[in-house]
Every structure is written in C-alpha cells, then in structure tokens.
Phi, psi and omega in degrees: 000131185300141182296329181302320180296317181294320178297328176293322174301318181293326175301320179295309184289333179297336178301328187239337187229347186087146187295321178220126180251153172291156179298137179235170180257128179290134178303141183272350178219168182136172183291149176251165184301324183291344183269359184282117175264313176218135183291136183282162173261349179285123183303319182296316179293320179295318179299320179295317181295318179297316179299327183273001189271343181207164189279134171214127179277076186289339178278349183294130179257319181206160177214136174244134181215150163274143186231130174243145181252145174271083185294322182299317179294323180295314180296323177297315180297326180273001180057046177237149177237098181286157173303143183305320182292329178290318178297319178299317181295319178294320180292337178274351180296132177253128183240138178229138178240142173234109185241127181239132179304128177083003180230166177287135181285160179241124181242127179236156186231139175236102185272153171291171183293337183296144178285130183242120177291139177074027183301317182296319180294322179295313179299318180298317179294320180291320177299318180295318180294312182291323175297320177297321178298313182290327175298329175281319188297309188298308182282328186270326188245348186230016181223155174297144184290329185237134171287323187207139178300339179291347175293338181278116184273323184203147175239123183244105178296144179247156187302331183275006180097351175276187181203154170260131179248123183262129187227148167099184181178191179054042177089351177249113183242125182235130175244122179249122173269125177251141181279187183296341177265010179071016177280137180281097191261351182203123181240134177232121179250134176229110180220171179295329184280323185197166169237138184208157177227135172234127175242097175288149172245139184244141176233144179289163174302137180294334176232074189296138174229163177306128180093350178296141179254150173292161184236151174288117181250356178195155175224131173246120188235127173240126179232145178230117178238110185062235180266357182266148180222146179218141181240111186251140180230126178233129175231148182203155165236180193233159174227153177270120177240107189056246181255005184249145170265117184238151180301141176248296178258122184233128172250125193223109183192186182258125181298132180084358181238292182199163171224128177264117182262127185233145174239127181258119184227170179052041184280145171231160184219160165233153180216165189098196186279340184259145175214145180289000000 
C-alpha cells in the first residue's frame, strides 16, 4: 500500500490524537457502551463514552511478530502468473517485525538460498507496506481517540439516537458520527491538505464475557488530495497475545486493484512505559 495513503490517514488522526502517543493506562472504571441510554452533550462525558465503546490496547508498548504473505492470492489479484520456482522462493521468505509505539518499526528478512531477482525492490515494497500498517495501527487501533475532551467543539444529537461530534480547528475540521453505543462509525475530514472519510467496522468479541468490548475489524478509507482519489480497504481478525488482542490475519489494499493478505504469528509483546 503506498506510503502516501497512510500518511494521509495520519494527518486525519493527528487532528485529534497526535501521530504517535506514548503508552497510557486504560481507565479501570467508567461507563460501558451497554450502559448508554442517551448520548450526552457534555464533551467530557462523550469522550469517556467513546473511549469505552471499543477495544484498544493502550498499555501495549511493543510487539514482535513473524509475518507470512499470501503471495498466490496477490499474484492472482494482479492477474500475474510467476514462475513456479519464484513463487516457491517467495513463500519460503521469512519476515519479522519489531514495532514500538512512538518509534520507527524494524522489518527484517530471512531469504531462502535460491537467488531471487529484484530482492531489493521486494524488500523495499514490503517495508513500506508494513511500515504503513503500523503507522495506521498505533494511532487508529491502539490509542485513545482524544487527547483531551476540550478537542470536542460541539455535539449534535441526531434523530436516530446517534450524534455528530465536531473536532479540531486551525483549518482542520473533523466530524465523527457516533452510533447509539457511542462507537465512532463515520469520520469526515475537511482540511486544506485533503478531504477524507473513514468508516470503521466493529465486531463483537468471539467469546463474549461481561465487559468485553467490540473490536475494529475493518476500515474503509476514501481520501481525496487535489485531483487524486484513493479507496483503501483493511480487514482483520484477532488473536490473544498474553493479555492483549492483536491482529492476526490482515488484508490491506487498494479497492479495485489488489489486497495484500498477511498473517502475524509467534507474536510477543511488552507493555507499560518501557519497550526494548
């Protein structure tokens, strides 16, 4: 996925949360989404409800994973047929990521002995894609949406029980529509640099227990910069790593062009303020 698209996502989230935040501690008490009867107009109360409406591992400091790519599916989507030996060599490639909140991620490669044409270009493309994924993951999926309730300028109740929350200033205007459960289901950004829309999709916990939160299982992103437009689609499911639910299968791509399917396995994590 082109880096330009991901940086545009960060421009949107920087309006309200900053591109990379230090690890914070999730409040241990407060209202849950199931307790919402009517959405409040008070910015502080609304910010708390939105934060409590879906899962984010805010205590997570770093994550290490092995990553495998579905090369066959990618070539099929691109309508290409690689030589069998090249596909075998790509499927044998071992990729490892080390991602730390607030720092540049590290991607390493362990190639098979076979000679691979274009190895540098392949590594460069994968590093760009995975860096783009982590640039999206930390602010959008692993951080609180608001630094401060004062970021909320206005709350506009809607007839169906949802509400529009107005955020930002200084030329960056963001409207977040929250549903009756206070989940942020539609974001619209209007700025001098770009116009963009993000539609998160939420899925319940696969083994729900009292207090379990729904998780973001997909993102639909449309961005317009000048005369150019891009439609990005991200889908994911989760795995339990120690006490955190982290993405396992991720499909990350451009609608109508391709989707790169990745599986994150053998993951380890650190949490708290320190990370290696």
